[in-house]
Coordinates of C-alpha atoms in Angstrom, one line a residue:
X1 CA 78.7 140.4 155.9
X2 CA 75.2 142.6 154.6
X3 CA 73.9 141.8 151.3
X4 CA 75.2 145.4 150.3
X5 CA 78.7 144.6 151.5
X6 CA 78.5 141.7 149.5
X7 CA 76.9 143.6 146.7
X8 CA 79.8 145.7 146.8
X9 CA 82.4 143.5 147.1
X10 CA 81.2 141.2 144.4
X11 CA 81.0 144.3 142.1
X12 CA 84.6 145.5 143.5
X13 CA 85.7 142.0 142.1
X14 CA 84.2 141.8 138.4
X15 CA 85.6 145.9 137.9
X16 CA 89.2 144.1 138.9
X17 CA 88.8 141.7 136.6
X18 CA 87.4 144.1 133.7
X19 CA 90.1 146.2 134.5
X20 CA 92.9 143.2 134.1
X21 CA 91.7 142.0 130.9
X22 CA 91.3 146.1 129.2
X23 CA 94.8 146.7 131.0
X24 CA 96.5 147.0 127.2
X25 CA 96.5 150.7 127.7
X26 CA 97.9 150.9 130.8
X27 CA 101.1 148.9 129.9
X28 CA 102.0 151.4 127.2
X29 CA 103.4 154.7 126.9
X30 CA 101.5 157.5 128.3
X31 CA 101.3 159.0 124.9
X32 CA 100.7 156.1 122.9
X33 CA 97.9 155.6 125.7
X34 CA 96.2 159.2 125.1
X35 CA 96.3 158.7 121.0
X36 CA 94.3 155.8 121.3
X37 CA 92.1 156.4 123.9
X38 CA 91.2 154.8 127.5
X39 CA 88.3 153.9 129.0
X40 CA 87.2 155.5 132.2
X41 CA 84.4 154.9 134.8
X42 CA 82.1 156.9 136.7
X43 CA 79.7 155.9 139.3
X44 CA 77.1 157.9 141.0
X45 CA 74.0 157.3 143.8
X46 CA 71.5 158.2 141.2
X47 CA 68.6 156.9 139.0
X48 CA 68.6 157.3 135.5
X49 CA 67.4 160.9 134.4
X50 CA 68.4 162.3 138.0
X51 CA 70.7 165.4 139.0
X52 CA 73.5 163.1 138.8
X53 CA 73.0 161.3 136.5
X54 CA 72.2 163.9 133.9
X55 CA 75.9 165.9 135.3
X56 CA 77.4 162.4 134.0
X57 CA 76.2 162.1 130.8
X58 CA 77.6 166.1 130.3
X59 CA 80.3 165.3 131.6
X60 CA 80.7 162.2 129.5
X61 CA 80.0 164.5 126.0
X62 CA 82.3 166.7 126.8
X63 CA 85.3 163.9 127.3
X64 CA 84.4 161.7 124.1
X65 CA 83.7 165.0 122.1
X66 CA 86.8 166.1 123.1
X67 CA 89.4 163.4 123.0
X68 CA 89.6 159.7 122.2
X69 CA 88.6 159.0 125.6
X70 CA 85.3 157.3 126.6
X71 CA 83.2 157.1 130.1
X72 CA 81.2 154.1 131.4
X73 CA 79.0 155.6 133.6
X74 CA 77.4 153.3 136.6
X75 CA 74.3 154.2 138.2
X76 CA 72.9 153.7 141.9
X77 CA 72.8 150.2 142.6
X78 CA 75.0 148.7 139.7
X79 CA 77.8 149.0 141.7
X80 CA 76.3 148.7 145.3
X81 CA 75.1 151.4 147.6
X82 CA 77.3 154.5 148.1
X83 CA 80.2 153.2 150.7
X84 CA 80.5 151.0 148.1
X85 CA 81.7 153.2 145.3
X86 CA 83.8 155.6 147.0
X87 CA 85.8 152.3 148.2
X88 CA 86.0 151.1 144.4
X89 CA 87.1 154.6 144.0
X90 CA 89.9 154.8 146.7
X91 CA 91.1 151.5 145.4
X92 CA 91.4 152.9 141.9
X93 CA 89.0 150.8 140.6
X94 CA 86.5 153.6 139.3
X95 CA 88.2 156.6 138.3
X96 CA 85.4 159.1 139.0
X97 CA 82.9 159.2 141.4
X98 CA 79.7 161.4 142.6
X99 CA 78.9 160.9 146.3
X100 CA 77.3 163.5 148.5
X101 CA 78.8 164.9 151.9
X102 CA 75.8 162.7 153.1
X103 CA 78.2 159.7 152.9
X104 CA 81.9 161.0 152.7
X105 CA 81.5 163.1 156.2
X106 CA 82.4 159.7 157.9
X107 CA 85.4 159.8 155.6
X108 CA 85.9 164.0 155.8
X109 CA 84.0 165.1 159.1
X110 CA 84.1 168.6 157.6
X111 CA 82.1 167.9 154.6
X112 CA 78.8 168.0 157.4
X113 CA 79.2 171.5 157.5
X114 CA 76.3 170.9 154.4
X115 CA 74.4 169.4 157.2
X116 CA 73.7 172.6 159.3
X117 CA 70.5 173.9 158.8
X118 CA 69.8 177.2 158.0
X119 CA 73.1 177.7 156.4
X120 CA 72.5 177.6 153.2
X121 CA 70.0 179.6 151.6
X122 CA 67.0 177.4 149.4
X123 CA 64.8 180.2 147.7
X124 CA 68.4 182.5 146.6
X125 CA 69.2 182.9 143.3
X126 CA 72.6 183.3 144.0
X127 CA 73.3 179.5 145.5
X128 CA 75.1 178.6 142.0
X129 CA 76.9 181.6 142.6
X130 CA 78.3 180.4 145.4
X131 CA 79.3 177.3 144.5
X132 CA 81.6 178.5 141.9
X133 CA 83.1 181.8 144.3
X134 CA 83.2 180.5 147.4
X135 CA 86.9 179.9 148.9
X136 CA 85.5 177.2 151.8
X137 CA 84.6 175.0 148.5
X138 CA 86.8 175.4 146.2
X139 CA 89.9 176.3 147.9
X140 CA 89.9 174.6 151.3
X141 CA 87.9 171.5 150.7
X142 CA 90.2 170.2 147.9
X143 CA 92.6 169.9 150.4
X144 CA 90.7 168.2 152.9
X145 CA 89.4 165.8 149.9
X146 CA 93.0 165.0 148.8
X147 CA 94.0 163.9 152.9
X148 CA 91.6 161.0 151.4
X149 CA 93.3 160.0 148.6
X150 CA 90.4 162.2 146.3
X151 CA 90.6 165.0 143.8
X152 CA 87.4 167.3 144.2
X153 CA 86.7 168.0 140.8
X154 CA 83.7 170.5 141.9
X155 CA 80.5 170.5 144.5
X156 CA 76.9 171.3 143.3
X157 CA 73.4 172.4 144.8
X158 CA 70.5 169.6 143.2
X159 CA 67.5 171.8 144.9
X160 CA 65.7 172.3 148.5
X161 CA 65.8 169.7 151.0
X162 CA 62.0 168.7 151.8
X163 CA 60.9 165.9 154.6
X164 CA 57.9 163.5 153.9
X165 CA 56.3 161.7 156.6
X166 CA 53.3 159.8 158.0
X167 CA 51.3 163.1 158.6
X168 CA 51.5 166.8 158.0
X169 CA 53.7 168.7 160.2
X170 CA 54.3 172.2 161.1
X171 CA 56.3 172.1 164.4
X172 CA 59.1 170.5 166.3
X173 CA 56.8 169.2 168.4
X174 CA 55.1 167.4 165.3
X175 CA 58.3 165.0 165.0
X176 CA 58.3 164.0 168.7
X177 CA 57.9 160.2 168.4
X178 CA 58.7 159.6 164.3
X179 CA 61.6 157.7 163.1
X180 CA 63.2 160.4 160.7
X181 CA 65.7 158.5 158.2
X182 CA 69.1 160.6 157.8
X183 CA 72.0 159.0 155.9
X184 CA 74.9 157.5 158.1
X185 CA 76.1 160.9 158.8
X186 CA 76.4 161.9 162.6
X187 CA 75.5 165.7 162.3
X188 CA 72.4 165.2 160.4
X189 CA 71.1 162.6 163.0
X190 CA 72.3 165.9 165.6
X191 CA 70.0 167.4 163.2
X192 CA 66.9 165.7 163.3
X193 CA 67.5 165.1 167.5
X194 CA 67.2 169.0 167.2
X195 CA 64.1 169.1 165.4
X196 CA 62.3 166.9 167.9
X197 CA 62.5 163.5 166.2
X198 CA 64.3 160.0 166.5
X199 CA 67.2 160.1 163.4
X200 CA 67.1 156.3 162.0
X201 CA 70.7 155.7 160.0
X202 CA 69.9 153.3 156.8
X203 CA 71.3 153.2 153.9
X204 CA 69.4 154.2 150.5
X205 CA 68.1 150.5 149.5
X206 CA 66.1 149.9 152.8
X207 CA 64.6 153.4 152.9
X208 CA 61.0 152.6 150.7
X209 CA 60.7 148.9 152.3
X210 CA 61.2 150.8 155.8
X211 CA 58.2 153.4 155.3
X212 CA 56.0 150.7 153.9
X213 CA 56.2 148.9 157.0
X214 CA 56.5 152.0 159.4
X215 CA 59.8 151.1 160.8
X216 CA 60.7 154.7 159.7
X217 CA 57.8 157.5 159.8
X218 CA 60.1 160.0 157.4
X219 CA 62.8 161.2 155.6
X220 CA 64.8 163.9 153.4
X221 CA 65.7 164.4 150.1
X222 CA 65.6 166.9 147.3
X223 CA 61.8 166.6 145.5
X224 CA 63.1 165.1 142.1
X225 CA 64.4 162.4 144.3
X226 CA 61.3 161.8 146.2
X227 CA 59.6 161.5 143.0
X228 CA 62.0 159.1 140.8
X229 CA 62.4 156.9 144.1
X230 CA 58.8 156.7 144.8
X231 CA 59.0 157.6 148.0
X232 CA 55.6 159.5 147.9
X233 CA 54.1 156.4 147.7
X234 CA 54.6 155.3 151.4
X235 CA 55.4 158.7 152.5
X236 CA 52.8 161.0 150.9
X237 CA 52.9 163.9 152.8
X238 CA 55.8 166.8 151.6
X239 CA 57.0 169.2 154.2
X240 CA 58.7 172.2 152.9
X241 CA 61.1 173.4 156.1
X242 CA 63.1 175.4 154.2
X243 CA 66.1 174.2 156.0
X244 CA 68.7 172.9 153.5
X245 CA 70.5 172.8 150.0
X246 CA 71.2 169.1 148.6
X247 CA 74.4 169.2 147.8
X248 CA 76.7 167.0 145.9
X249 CA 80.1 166.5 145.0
X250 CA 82.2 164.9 142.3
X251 CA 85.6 163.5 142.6
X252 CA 88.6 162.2 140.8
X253 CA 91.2 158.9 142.5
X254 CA 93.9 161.2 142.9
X255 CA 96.7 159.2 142.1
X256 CA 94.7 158.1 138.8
X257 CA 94.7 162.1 138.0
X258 CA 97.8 162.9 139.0
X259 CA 99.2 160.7 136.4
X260 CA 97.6 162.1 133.4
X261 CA 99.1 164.5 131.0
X262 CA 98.8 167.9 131.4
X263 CA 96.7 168.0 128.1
X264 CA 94.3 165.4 129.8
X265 CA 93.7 167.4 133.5
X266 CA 92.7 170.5 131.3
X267 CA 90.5 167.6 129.3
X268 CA 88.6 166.7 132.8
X269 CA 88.6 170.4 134.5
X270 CA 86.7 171.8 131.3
X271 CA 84.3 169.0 131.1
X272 CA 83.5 169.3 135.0
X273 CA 83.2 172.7 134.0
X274 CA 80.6 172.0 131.0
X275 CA 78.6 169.3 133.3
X276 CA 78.4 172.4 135.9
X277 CA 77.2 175.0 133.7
X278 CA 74.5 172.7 132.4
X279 CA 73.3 171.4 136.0
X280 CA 73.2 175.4 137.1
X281 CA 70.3 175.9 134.4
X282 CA 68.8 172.4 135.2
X283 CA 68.2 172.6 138.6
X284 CA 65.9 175.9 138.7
X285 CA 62.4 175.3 138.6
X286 CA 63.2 171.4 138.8
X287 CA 61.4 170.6 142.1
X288 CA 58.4 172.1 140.9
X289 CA 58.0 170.5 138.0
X290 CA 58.3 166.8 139.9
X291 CA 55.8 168.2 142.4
X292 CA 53.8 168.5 139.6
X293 CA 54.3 164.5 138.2
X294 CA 53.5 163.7 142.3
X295 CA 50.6 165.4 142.7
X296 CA 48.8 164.3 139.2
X297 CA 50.2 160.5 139.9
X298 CA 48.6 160.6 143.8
X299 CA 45.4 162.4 145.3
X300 CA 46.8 161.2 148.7
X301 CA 49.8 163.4 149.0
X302 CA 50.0 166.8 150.9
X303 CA 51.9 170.1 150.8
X304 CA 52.7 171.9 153.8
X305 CA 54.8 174.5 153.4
X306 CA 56.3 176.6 156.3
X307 CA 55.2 179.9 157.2
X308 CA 58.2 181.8 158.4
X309 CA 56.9 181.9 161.8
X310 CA 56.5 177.8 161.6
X311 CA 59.9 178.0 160.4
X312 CA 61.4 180.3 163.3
X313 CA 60.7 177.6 166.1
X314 CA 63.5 175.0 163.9
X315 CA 65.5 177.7 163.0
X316 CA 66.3 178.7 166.7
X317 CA 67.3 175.0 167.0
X318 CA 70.2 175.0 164.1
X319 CA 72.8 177.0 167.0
X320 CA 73.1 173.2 168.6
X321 CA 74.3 171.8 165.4
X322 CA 76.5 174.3 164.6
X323 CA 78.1 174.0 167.8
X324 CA 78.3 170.4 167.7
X325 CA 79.9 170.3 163.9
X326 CA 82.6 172.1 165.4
X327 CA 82.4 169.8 168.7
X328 CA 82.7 167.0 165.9
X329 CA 85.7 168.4 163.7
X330 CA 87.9 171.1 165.9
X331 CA 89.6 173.9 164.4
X332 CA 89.9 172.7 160.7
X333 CA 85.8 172.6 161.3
X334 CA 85.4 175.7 162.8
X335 CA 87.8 177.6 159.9
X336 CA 85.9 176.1 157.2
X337 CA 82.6 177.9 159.3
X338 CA 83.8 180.8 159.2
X339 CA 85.0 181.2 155.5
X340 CA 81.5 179.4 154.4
X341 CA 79.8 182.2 156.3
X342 CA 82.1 185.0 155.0
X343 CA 81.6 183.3 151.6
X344 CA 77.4 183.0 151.5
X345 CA 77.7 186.9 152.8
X346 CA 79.7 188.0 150.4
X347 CA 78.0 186.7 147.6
X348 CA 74.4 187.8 149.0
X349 CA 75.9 191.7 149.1
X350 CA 77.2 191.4 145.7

């Protein structure tokens, strides 16, 4: 067994035993249950102050301004890596839970399709838009979510996608050699195979040790990340592709939601709806201003940012991954395509 899966399990084993000894609540009437309040957990992959984190926390004021209820919020790595919490959430250990497609496509193959490049526009205003309009997300993913034992609460955009690596690059050809990190998701390893590099799986905790000692030349995440992780450090130059949204989503153990009261599934809907409405204002204008806290903390990073010609040469490779997410997930796979598409045009004509 890793050190994470023992992380994990050892964290899966003190929640249990938390849980036992608070399990007052649970052994009473529903009502009497409500009136005095429960406590609830949430875990998400995030450092303090992050996208996530900061949904939490509104999410968390809404509930205990709102009822007698209160929310224990876990951060990354209190509870393990991510695997680890959506198992503590599908065992009904946590009751909430913010993982990104990143990780649950192994669980939903059909949550890559935030994995295609291209798809999603990066510099449109109307992203948020789309999140809260688009039938793909909020009709037929809840669906797929549930075949898992999850209710999707709601999916959010944290900002632009940008890669840093050893050097500056500007081509496909520029990756030919580097070991790109991608999370343990199969389409964005199809990803970066299409963009010319070598995709390294590894999970979150090995990422800064493994571009301090080369074993990785690269990887991807949303600016804000790049910055609160460090990863500039040993990875200081910032490639701007323009190639993807990061996108998020937080969940509910279904069978812990389906048993609360009517009053109390309004109770989570609105405050999902008040952490949303906060993180749409939020994440405008975010990336720049951890650019910003980069470039004043490091004279040695770089900023290359594609022209659209530089761009054209990886967007005329995104037809391969499209074609192999619906190699990877069938019909369901290609349906969900099609409405996404119909979705993003229908907003952009609006």
């Amino acid at each position: 067994m890793t050190i994470r899966s023992l992380a994990g399990a050892a964290a899966a084993t003190v929640m249990m035993a938390s849980l036992a000894a608070c399990s007052d609540n649970a052994e009473e009437p529903a009502a009497s249950a409500e009136a005095q309040g429960q406590n609830w957990r949430y875990a998400h992959e995030e450092y303090e102050g992050d996208v996530q984190d900061v949904f939490a926390h509104k999410f968390k004021e809404y509930i205990e301004d709102n009822s007698a209820h209160t929310l224990q919020i876990h951060r990354f790595g209190e509870l393990g890596e991510s695997d680890d919490i959506m198992e503590l959430t599908q065992a009904g250990v946590l009751q909430f839970v913010n993982q990104s497609p990143g990780f649950t496509g192994s669980l939903i193959p059909e949550a890559q399709i935030f994995f295609i490049p291209y798809l999603l526009p990066v510099e449109s205003e109307k992203v948020v838009t789309f999140f809260e309009e688009s039938k793909a997300i909020n009709e037929m993913f809840p669906k797929l979510y549930a075949e898992q034992g999850l209710e999707l609460l709601t999916m959010y955009p944290e900002g632009e996608v940008v890669i840093t690596a050893d050097e500056p690059v500007t081509s496909p050809e520029g990756f030919q050699g580097k070991n790109i990190r991608t999370m343990t998701n199969p389409l964005l390893s199809e990803t970066y195979q299409a963009f010319g590099a070598t995709p390294t799986p590894l999970p979150w905790g090995e990422v800064y040790g493994a571009l301090q000692t080369n074993i990785i030349q690269g990887q991807e995440n949303p600016i804000f990340w790049i910055q609160s992780g460090g990863l500039y450090e040993v990875s200081p130059n910032l490639i701007f592709t323009g190639h993807n949204q990061f996108t998020t989503a937080m969940m509910a153990n279904q069978e812990f939601f389906n048993g609360l009261s009517e009053e109390d599934k309004e109770l989570v809907r609105n405050a999902t709806d008040h952490a949303f409405e906060h993180i749409a204002g939020y994440v405008p204008g975010l990336g720049e201003k951890m650019l910003d806290k980069i470039l004043e903390d490091s004279d040695e990073v770089t900023v290359t940012r594609l022209t659209k010609e530089q761009r054209q040469a990886f967007r005329e490779r995104a037809p391969q991954v499209e074609n192999r997410f619906v190699e990877m997930t069938g019909e369901s796979g290609a349906e969900l395509l099609e409405q996404f598409k119909a979705d993003l045009e229908a907003i952009e004509n609006e």
